Structures are given as structure tokens and as C-alpha cells.
mmCIF file of C-alpha atoms in Angstrom:
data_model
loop_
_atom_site.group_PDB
_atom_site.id
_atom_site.type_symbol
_atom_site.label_atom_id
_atom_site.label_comp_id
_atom_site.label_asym_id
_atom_site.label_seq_id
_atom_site.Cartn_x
_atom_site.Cartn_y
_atom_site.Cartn_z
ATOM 1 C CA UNK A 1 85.696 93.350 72.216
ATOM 2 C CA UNK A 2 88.379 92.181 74.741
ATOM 3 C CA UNK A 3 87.791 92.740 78.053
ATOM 4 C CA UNK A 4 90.394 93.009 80.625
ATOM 5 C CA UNK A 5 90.923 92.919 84.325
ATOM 6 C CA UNK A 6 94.460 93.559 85.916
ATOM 7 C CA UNK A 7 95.420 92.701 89.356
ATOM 8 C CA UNK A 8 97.512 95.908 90.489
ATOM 9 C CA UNK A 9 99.625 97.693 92.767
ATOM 10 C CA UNK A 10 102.842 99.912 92.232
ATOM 11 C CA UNK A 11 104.475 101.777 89.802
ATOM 12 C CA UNK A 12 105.057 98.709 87.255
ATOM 13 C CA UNK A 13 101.217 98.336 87.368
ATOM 14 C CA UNK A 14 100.540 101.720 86.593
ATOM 15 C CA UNK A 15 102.857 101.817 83.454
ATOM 16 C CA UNK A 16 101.377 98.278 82.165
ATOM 17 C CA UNK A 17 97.829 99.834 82.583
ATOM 18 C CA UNK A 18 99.063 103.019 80.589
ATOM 19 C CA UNK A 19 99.453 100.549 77.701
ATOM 20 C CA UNK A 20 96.477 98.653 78.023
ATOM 21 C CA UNK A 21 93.866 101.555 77.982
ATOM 22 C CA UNK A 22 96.093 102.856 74.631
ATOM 23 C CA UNK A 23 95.376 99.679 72.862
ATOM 24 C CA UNK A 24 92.120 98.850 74.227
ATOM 25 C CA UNK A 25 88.772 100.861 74.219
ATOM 26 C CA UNK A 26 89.712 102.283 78.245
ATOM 27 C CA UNK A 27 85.924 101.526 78.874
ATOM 28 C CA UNK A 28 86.820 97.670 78.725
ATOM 29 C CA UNK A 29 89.456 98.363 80.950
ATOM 30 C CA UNK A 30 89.523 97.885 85.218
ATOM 31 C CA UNK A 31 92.086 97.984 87.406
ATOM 32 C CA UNK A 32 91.689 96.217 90.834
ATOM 33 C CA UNK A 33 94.094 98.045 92.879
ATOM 34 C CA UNK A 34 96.268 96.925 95.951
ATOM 35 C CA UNK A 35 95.194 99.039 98.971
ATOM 36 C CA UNK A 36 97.097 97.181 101.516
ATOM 37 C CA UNK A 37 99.616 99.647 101.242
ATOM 38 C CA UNK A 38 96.403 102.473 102.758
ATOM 39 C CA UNK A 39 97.206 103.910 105.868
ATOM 40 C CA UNK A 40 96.413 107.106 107.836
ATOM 41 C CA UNK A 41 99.088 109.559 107.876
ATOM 42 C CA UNK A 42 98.431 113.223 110.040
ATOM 43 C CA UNK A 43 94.700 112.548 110.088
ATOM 44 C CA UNK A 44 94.413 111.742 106.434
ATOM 45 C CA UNK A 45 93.868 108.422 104.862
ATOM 46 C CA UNK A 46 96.158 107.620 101.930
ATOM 47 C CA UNK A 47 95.808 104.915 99.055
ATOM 48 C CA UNK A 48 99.141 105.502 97.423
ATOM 49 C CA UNK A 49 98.073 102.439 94.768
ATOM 50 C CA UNK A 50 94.943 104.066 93.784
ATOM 51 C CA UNK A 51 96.625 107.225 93.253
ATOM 52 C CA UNK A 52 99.752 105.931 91.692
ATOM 53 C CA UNK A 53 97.217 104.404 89.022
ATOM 54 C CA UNK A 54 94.972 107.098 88.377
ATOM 55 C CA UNK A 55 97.756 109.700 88.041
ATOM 56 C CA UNK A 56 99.783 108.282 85.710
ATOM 57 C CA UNK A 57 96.654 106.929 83.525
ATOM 58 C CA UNK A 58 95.634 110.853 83.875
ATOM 59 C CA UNK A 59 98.831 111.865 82.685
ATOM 60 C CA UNK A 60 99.408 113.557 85.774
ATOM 61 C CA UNK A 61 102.289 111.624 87.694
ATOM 62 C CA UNK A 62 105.497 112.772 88.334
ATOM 63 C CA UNK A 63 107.942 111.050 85.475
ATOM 64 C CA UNK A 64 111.107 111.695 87.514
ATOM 65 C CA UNK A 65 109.972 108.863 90.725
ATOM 66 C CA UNK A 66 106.460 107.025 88.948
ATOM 67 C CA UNK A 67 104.176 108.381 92.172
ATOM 68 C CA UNK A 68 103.037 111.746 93.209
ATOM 69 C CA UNK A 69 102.049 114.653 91.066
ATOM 70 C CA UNK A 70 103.904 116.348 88.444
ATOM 71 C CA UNK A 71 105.106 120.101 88.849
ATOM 72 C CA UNK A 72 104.523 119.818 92.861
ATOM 73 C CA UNK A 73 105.445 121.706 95.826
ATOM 74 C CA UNK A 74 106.237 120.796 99.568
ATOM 75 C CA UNK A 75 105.640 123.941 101.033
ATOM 76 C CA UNK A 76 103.013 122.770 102.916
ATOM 77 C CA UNK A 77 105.268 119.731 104.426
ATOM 78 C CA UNK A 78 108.254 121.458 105.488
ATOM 79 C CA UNK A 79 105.939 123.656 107.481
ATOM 80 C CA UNK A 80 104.544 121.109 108.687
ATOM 81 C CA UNK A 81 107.849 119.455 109.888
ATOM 82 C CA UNK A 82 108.753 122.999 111.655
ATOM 83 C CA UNK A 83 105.629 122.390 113.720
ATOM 84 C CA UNK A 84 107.186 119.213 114.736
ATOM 85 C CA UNK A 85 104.731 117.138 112.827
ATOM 86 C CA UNK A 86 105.245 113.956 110.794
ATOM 87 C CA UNK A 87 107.252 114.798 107.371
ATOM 88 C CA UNK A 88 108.476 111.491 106.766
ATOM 89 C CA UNK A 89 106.080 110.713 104.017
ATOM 90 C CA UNK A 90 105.851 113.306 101.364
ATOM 91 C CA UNK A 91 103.106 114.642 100.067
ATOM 92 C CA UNK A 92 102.999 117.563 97.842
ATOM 93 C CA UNK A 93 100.899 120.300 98.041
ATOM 94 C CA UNK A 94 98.778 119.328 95.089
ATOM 95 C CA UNK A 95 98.231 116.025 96.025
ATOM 96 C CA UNK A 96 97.299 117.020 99.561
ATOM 97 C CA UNK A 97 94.125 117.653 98.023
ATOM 98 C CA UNK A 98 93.553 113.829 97.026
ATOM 99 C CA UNK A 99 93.945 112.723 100.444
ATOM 100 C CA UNK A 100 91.947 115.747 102.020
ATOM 101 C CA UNK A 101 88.943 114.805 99.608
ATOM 102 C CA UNK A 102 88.803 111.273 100.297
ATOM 103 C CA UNK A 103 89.418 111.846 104.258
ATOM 104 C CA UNK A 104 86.725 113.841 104.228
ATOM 105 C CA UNK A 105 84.203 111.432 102.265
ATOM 106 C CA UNK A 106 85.036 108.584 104.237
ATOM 107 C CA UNK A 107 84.178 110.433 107.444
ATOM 108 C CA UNK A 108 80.873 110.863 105.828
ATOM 109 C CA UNK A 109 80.230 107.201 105.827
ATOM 110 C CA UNK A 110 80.985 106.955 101.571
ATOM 111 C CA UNK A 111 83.072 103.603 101.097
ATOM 112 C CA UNK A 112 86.922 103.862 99.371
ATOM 113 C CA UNK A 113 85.461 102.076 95.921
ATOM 114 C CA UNK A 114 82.685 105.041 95.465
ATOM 115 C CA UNK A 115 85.080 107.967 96.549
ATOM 116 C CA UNK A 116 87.729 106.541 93.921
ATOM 117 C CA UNK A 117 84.704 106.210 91.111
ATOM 118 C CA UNK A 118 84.513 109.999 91.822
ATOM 119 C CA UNK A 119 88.126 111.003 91.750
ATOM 120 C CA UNK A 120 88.764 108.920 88.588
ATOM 121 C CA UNK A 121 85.904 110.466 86.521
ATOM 122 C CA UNK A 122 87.164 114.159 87.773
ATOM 123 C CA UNK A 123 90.171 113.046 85.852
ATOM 124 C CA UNK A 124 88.693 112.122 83.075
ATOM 125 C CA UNK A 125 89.382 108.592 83.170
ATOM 126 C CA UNK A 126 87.434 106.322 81.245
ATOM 127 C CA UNK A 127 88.742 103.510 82.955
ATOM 128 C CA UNK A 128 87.570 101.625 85.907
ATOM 129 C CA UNK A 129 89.780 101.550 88.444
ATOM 130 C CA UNK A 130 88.426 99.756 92.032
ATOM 131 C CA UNK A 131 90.301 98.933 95.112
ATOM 132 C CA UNK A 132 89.820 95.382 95.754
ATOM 133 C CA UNK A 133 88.121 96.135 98.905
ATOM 134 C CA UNK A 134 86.483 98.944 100.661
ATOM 135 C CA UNK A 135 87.372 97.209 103.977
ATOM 136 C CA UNK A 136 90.500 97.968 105.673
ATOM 137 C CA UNK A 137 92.982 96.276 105.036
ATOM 138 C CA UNK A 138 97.151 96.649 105.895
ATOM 139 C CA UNK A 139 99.800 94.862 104.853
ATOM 140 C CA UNK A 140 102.237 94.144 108.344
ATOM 141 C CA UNK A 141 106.079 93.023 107.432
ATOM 142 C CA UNK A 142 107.823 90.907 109.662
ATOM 143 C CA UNK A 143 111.711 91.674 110.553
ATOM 144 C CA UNK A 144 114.145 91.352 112.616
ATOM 145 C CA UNK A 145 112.972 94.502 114.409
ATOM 146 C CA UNK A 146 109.649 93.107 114.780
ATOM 147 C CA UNK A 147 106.455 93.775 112.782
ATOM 148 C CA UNK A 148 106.268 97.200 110.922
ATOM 149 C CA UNK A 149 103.500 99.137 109.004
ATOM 150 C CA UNK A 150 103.822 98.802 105.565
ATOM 151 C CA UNK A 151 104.891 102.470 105.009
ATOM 152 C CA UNK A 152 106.873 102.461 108.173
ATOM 153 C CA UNK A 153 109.302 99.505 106.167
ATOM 154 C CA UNK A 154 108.521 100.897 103.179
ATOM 155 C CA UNK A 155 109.546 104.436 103.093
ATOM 156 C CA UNK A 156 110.214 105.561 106.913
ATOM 157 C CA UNK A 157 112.929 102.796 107.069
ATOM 158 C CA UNK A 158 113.462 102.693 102.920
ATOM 159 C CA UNK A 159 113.081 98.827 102.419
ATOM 160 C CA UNK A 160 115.848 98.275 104.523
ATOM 161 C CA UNK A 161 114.838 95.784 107.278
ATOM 162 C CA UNK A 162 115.692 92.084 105.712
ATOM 163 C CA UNK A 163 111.546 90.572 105.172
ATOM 164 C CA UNK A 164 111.034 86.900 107.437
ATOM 165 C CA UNK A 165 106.885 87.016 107.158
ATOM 166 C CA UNK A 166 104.062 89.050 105.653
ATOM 167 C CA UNK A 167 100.346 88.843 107.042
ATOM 168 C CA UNK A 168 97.181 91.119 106.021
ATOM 169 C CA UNK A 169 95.634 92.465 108.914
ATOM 170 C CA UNK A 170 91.796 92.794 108.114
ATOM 171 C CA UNK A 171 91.680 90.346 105.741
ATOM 172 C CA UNK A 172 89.657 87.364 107.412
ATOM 173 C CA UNK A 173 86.567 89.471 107.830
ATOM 174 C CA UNK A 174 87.542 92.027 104.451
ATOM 175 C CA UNK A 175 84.738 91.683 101.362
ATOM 176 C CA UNK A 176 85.631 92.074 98.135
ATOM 177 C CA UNK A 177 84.494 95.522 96.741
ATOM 178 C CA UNK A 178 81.227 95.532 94.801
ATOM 179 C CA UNK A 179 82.365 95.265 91.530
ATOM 180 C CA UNK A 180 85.307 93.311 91.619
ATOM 181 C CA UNK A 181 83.852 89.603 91.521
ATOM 182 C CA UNK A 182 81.801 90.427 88.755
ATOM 183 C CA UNK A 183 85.174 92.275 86.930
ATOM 184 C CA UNK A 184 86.522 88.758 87.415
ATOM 185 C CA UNK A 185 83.668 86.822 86.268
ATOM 186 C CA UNK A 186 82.962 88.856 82.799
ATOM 187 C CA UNK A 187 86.827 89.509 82.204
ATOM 188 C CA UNK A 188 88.383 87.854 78.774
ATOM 189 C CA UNK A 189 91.563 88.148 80.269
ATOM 190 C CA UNK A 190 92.990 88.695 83.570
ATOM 191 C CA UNK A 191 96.379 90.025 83.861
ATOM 192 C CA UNK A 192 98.437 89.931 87.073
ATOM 193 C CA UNK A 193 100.396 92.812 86.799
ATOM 194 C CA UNK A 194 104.518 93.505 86.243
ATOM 195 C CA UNK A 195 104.042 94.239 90.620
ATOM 196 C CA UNK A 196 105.587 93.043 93.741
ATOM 197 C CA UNK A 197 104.120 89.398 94.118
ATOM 198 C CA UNK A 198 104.510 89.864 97.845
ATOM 199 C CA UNK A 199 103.523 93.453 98.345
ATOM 200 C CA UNK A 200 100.872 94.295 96.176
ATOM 201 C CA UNK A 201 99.712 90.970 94.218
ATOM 202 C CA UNK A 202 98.696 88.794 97.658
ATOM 203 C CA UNK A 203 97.154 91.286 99.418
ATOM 204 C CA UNK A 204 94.456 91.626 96.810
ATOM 205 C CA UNK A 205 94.475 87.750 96.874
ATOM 206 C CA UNK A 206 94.201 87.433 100.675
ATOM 207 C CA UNK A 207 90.727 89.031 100.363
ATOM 208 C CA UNK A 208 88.927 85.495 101.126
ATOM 209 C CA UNK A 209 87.276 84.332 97.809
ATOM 210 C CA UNK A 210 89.280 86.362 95.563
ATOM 211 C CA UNK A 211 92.162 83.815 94.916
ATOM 212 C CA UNK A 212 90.062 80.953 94.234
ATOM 213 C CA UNK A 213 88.216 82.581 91.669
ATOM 214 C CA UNK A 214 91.484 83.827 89.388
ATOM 215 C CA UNK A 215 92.835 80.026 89.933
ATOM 216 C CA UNK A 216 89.023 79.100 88.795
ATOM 217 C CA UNK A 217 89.851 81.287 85.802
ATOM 218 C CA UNK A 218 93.736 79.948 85.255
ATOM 219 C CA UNK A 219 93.240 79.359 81.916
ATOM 220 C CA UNK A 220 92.149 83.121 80.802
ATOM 221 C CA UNK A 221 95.231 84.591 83.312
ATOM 222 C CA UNK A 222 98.365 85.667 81.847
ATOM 223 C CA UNK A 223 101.017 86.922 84.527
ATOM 224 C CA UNK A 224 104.012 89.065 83.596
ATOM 225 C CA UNK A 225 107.261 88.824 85.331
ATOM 226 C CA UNK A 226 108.641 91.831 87.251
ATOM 227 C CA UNK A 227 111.875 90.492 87.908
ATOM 228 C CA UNK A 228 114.107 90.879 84.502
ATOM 229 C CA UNK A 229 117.924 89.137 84.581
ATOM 230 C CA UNK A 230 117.656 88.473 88.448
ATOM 231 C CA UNK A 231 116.510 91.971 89.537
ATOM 232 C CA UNK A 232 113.733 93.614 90.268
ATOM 233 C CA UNK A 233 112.684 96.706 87.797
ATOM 234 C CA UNK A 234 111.792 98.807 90.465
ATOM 235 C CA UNK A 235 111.415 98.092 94.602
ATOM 236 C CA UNK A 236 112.018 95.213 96.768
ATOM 237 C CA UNK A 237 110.577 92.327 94.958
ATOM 238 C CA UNK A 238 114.267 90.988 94.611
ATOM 239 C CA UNK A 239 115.041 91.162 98.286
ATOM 240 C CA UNK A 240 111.983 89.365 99.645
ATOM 241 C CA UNK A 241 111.897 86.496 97.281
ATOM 242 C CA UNK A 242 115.405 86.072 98.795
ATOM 243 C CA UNK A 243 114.853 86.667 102.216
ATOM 244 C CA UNK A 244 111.101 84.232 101.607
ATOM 245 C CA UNK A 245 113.708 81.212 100.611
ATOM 246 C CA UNK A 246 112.501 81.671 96.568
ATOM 247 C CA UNK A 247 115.011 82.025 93.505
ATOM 248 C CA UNK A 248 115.895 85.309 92.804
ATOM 249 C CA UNK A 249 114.440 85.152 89.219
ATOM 250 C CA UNK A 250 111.698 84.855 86.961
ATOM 251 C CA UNK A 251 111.332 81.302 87.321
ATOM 252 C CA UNK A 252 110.901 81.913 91.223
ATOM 253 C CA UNK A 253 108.005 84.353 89.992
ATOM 254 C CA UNK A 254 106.661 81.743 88.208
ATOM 255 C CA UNK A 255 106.333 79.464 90.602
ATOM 256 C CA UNK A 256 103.883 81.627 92.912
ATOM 257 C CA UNK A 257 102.116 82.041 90.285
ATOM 258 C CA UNK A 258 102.030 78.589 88.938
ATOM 259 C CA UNK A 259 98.115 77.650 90.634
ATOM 260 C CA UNK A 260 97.208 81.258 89.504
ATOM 261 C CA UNK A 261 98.070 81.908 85.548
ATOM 262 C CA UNK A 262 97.659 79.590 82.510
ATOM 263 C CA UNK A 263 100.645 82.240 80.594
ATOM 264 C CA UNK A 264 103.771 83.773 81.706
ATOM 265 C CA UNK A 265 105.402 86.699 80.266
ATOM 266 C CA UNK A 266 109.201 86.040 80.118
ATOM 267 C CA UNK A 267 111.485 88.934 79.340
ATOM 268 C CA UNK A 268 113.999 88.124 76.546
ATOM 269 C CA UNK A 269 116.814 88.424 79.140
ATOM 270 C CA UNK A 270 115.244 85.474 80.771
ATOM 271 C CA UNK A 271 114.630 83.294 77.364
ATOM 272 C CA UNK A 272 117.056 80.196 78.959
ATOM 273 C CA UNK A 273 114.484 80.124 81.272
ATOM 274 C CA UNK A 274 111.430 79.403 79.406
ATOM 275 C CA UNK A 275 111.674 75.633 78.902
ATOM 276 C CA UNK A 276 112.279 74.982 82.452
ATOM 277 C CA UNK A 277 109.355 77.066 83.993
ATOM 278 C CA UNK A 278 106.856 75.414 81.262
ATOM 279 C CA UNK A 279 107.803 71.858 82.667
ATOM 280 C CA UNK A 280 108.159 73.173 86.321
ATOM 281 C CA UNK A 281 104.342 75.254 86.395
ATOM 282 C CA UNK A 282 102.847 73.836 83.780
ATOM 283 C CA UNK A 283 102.134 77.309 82.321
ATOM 284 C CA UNK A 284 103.169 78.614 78.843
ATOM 285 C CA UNK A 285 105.962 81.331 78.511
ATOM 286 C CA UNK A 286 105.949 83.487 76.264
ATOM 287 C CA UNK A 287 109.157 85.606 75.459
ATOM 288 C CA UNK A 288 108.786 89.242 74.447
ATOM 289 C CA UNK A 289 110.729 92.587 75.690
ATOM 290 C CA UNK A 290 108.816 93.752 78.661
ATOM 291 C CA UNK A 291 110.877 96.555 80.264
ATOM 292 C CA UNK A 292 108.510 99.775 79.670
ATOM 293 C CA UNK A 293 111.183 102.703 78.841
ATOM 294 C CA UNK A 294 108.331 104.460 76.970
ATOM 295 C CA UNK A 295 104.830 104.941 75.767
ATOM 296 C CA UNK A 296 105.730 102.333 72.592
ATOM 297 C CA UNK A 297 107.473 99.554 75.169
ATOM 298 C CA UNK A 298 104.711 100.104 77.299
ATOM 299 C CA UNK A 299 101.934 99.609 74.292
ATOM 300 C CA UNK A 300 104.311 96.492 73.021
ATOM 301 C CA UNK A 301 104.150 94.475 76.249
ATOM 302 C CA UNK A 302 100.370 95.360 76.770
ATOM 303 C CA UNK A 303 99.094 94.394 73.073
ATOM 304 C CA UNK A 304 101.723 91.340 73.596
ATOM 305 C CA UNK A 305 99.987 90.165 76.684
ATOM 306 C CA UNK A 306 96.474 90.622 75.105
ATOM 307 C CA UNK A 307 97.614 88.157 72.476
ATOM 308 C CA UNK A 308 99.225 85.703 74.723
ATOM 309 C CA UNK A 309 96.369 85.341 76.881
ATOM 310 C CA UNK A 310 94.146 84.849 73.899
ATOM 311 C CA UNK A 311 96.747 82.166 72.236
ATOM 312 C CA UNK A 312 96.549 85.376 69.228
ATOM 313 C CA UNK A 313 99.409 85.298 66.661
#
């Protein structure tokens, strides 16, 4: 039995964890999910991490963008956006229903980690999936027009504002959720997910106590690049390690991670690269294909990682 914890947020996460739970019994399996990226939108709160997860491990996410339901509708948007309301932010009709259930339950005093316990197992997930906190918690970008909401940079302004600072508002007093520590503690392998380092991997770590404990653990974490030939796969990760002052590449990955993970997952794009982040980080590469172009990539890189982690030829 191999029990694993991954450290996600975003679409990259998602399609790792759709591996993992195909080559490992899903019930040894948990997902501690990014929610810095929460925020209330026309009353209702949204966790677009938690439900980018469970989706796609439900088999339920839209293939064509990675997020949002498959076989949706906006009628209930557009009407709202002839009302005058907010229709930046689209959500379908089905997965209105998400974000109605969990606004509700929170206003009845249930905390985020319960609510998504409930949603997961009405999916039939046999997976645990957690977010890190039930706190809130919101990730703030600095730019050159000043600080902005997550989303607000995100989608209302489509990643286009060049990224100076990041800070986690909530995080000083935010606790970890209650069965994250002990995810960490009993986990045979933690895996940092193929995410944004910046965007969805340090706001889970800015949760005080939570990044001491995986550097604690260094020696059972395996981190896998997201950055592939000098690009991101998918999002922004490419343009803040730039604007941050980092290398555009997997060895400027690396070296975030270097405190955090004993193994790093190189892409075989980035194989010249191996030898040099070994004697820069002091972690050991590993080289294997890790862009996830289907359900037999995705299996690959997650049975690859397993093995890695667990020095496993």
C-alpha cells in the first residue's frame, strides 16, 4: 500500500490526480487543494480548485477548457448580464448548482472541508479531496495597476497585468484544515503537483505550519515540473517566474522547490538540464515524458512519479 498526498491547484493538478487514483487504490489517494483562488462572486462563494479537481476526477469536466462542466449552458448568465449583473466569470447553469449548495451550507455555519466531503461522495469519488484550509484565504497580485483579486487578474483582466508581488490575505491567522496535517504525516509520498508554483503551490504553503512540515518530509516529496522547454503547459506560470526575477525554465522551478522536494520530475525536453539542477538543489531529477495528452500520458507520469519518490525501478 502506497499512500499519497498531492499538493494541488489548477488544471495540471487535476489531470496528474486523474492518473494517480487510476494506478492507485483512489482510497489511498488525497488531494489538498489550493483555495486561494475562492472568492464570492453575485452572492455565491466559489472554489474553482476544488471543483476543477472533483470534476475532472468525476469525469465530469469540460475536455474542451479543463474547468467547468461538460455539456453546459449559460442561459442563466446572459440573463443575468441583461439585468446588468456581473457576467464576467462564467458559470454554467449546471455548475450553478455547486456554488448554490455550498453558499448555502456555509451560511449554515458547516466549514468548506465538510461541505466538499459531501459534494465529493455525491460524485462518487473515492478519493479524498480537502482544501488546505477551511479559513479564508485569497491570493492578492501585485501590478502595476495596484493590487487585484485573484480572479479580477486572473480572468476579468485575462493574466494580463505584468506580476511585481504576491501576498495571502488570511493567512497569518488561517489553520490548516482538519485532516490535512495528519494527510502529511501518514503520506508515503507527497507530490507537489504539475501547478503554478506561485498561484496555487504557496498559497497552500503560506498556511503557517504547513511548509515546514513538507520540508520536514523532503526526503518522501517528489515535485514535477510544469514548465516544459521554457513554457508553461497551461496559464501564467511562465510570465511570473519572469516578472519574480527567476529563469524561465525548469531549473528556475527547481530552485523554489529546492528546501521542499528530495525528487524532481524533468520532462525529456528539459534532459540538458538535469545535471545542473542536481548540483544546484541538491535534489535528484528524474527524466520521463510528463506532458498529459491522454488518459495513458497521464497514468505514465503518475506511476513514474510513484516510483521516483520511492527510488522504485
Amino acid at each position: 500500500m502506497t499512500r499519497a498526498a498531492v499538493l494541488a491547484g489548477g488544471v495540471g493538478a487535476a489531470r496528474f490526480l486523474d492518473g494517480l487514483v487510476r494506478v492507485l487504490p483512489p482510497e489511498d489517494v488525497t488531494a489538498i487543494v489550493n483555495v486561494g483562488d475562492d472568492m464570492e462572486w453575485a452572492g455565491l462563494h466559489i472554489s474553482p480548485d476544488l471543483d476543477t479537481v472533483s470534476y475532472t476526477l468525476a469525469g465530469l469536466v469540460n475536455p474542451e477548457t479543463g474547468w467547468g462542466l461538460i455539456g453546459e449552458s449559460r442561459r442563466t448568465l446572459d440573463r443575468l448580464s441583461q439585468l446588468g449583473g456581473p457576467d464576467w466569470f462564467m458559470i454554467g447553469d449546471l455548475d450553478l448548482a455547486t456554488h448554490l449548495y455550498r453558499t448555502h451550507r456555509l451560511s449554515q455555519g458547516d466549514p468548506l472541508s465538510a461541505i466538499t466531503g459531501d459534494l465529493t461522495a455525491r460524485l462518487g469519488l473515492q478519493c479524498a479531496i480537502t482544501p488546505v484550509t477551511d479559513d479564508r484565504l485569497r491570493t492578492v497580485v501585485g501590478t502595476d495597476s495596484g493590487e487585484l483579486a485573484f480572479q479580477d487578474y486572473f480572468v476579468r483582466r485575462r493574466a494580463a497585468d505584468r506580476v511585481h508581488s504576491l501576498r495571502f490575505d488570511g493567512a497569518d491567522s488561517a489553520r490548516p484544515a482538519p485532516t490535512v496535517v495528519k494527510t502529511l504525516e501518514q503520506a508515503d509520498v507527497i507530490v507537489i503537483a504539475p501547478s503554478n508554483p506561485f498561484l496555487s503551490i504557496d498559497p497552500l504553503l503560506s498556511v503557517p505550519g504547513l511548509r515546514d512540515l513538507v520540508v520536514s518530509y523532503r526526503s518522501r516529496v517528489v515535485a514535477v515540473s510544469p514548465i516544459v522547454g521554457g513554457a508553461a503547459v497551461k496559464g501564467p506560470a511562465a510570465e511570473i517566474l519572469q516578472s519574480l526575477g527567476h529563469d524561465v525554465s525548469a531549473l528556475g522551478v527547481a530552485r523554489l522547490y529546492a528546501d521542499l522536494a528530495g525528487v524532481f520530475v524533468l520532462d525529456e525536453a528539459d534532459k540538458l538540464l538535469a545535471s545542473r539542477i542536481e548540483g544546484e538543489t541538491q535534489m535528484r531529477v528524474v527524466v520521463m515524458p510528463t506532458l498529459m495528452t491522454d488518459v495513458g500520458a497521464k497514468m505514465s507520469l503518475a506511476e513514474g512519479t510513484l516510483k521516483a519518490a520511492l527510488n522504485a525501478d
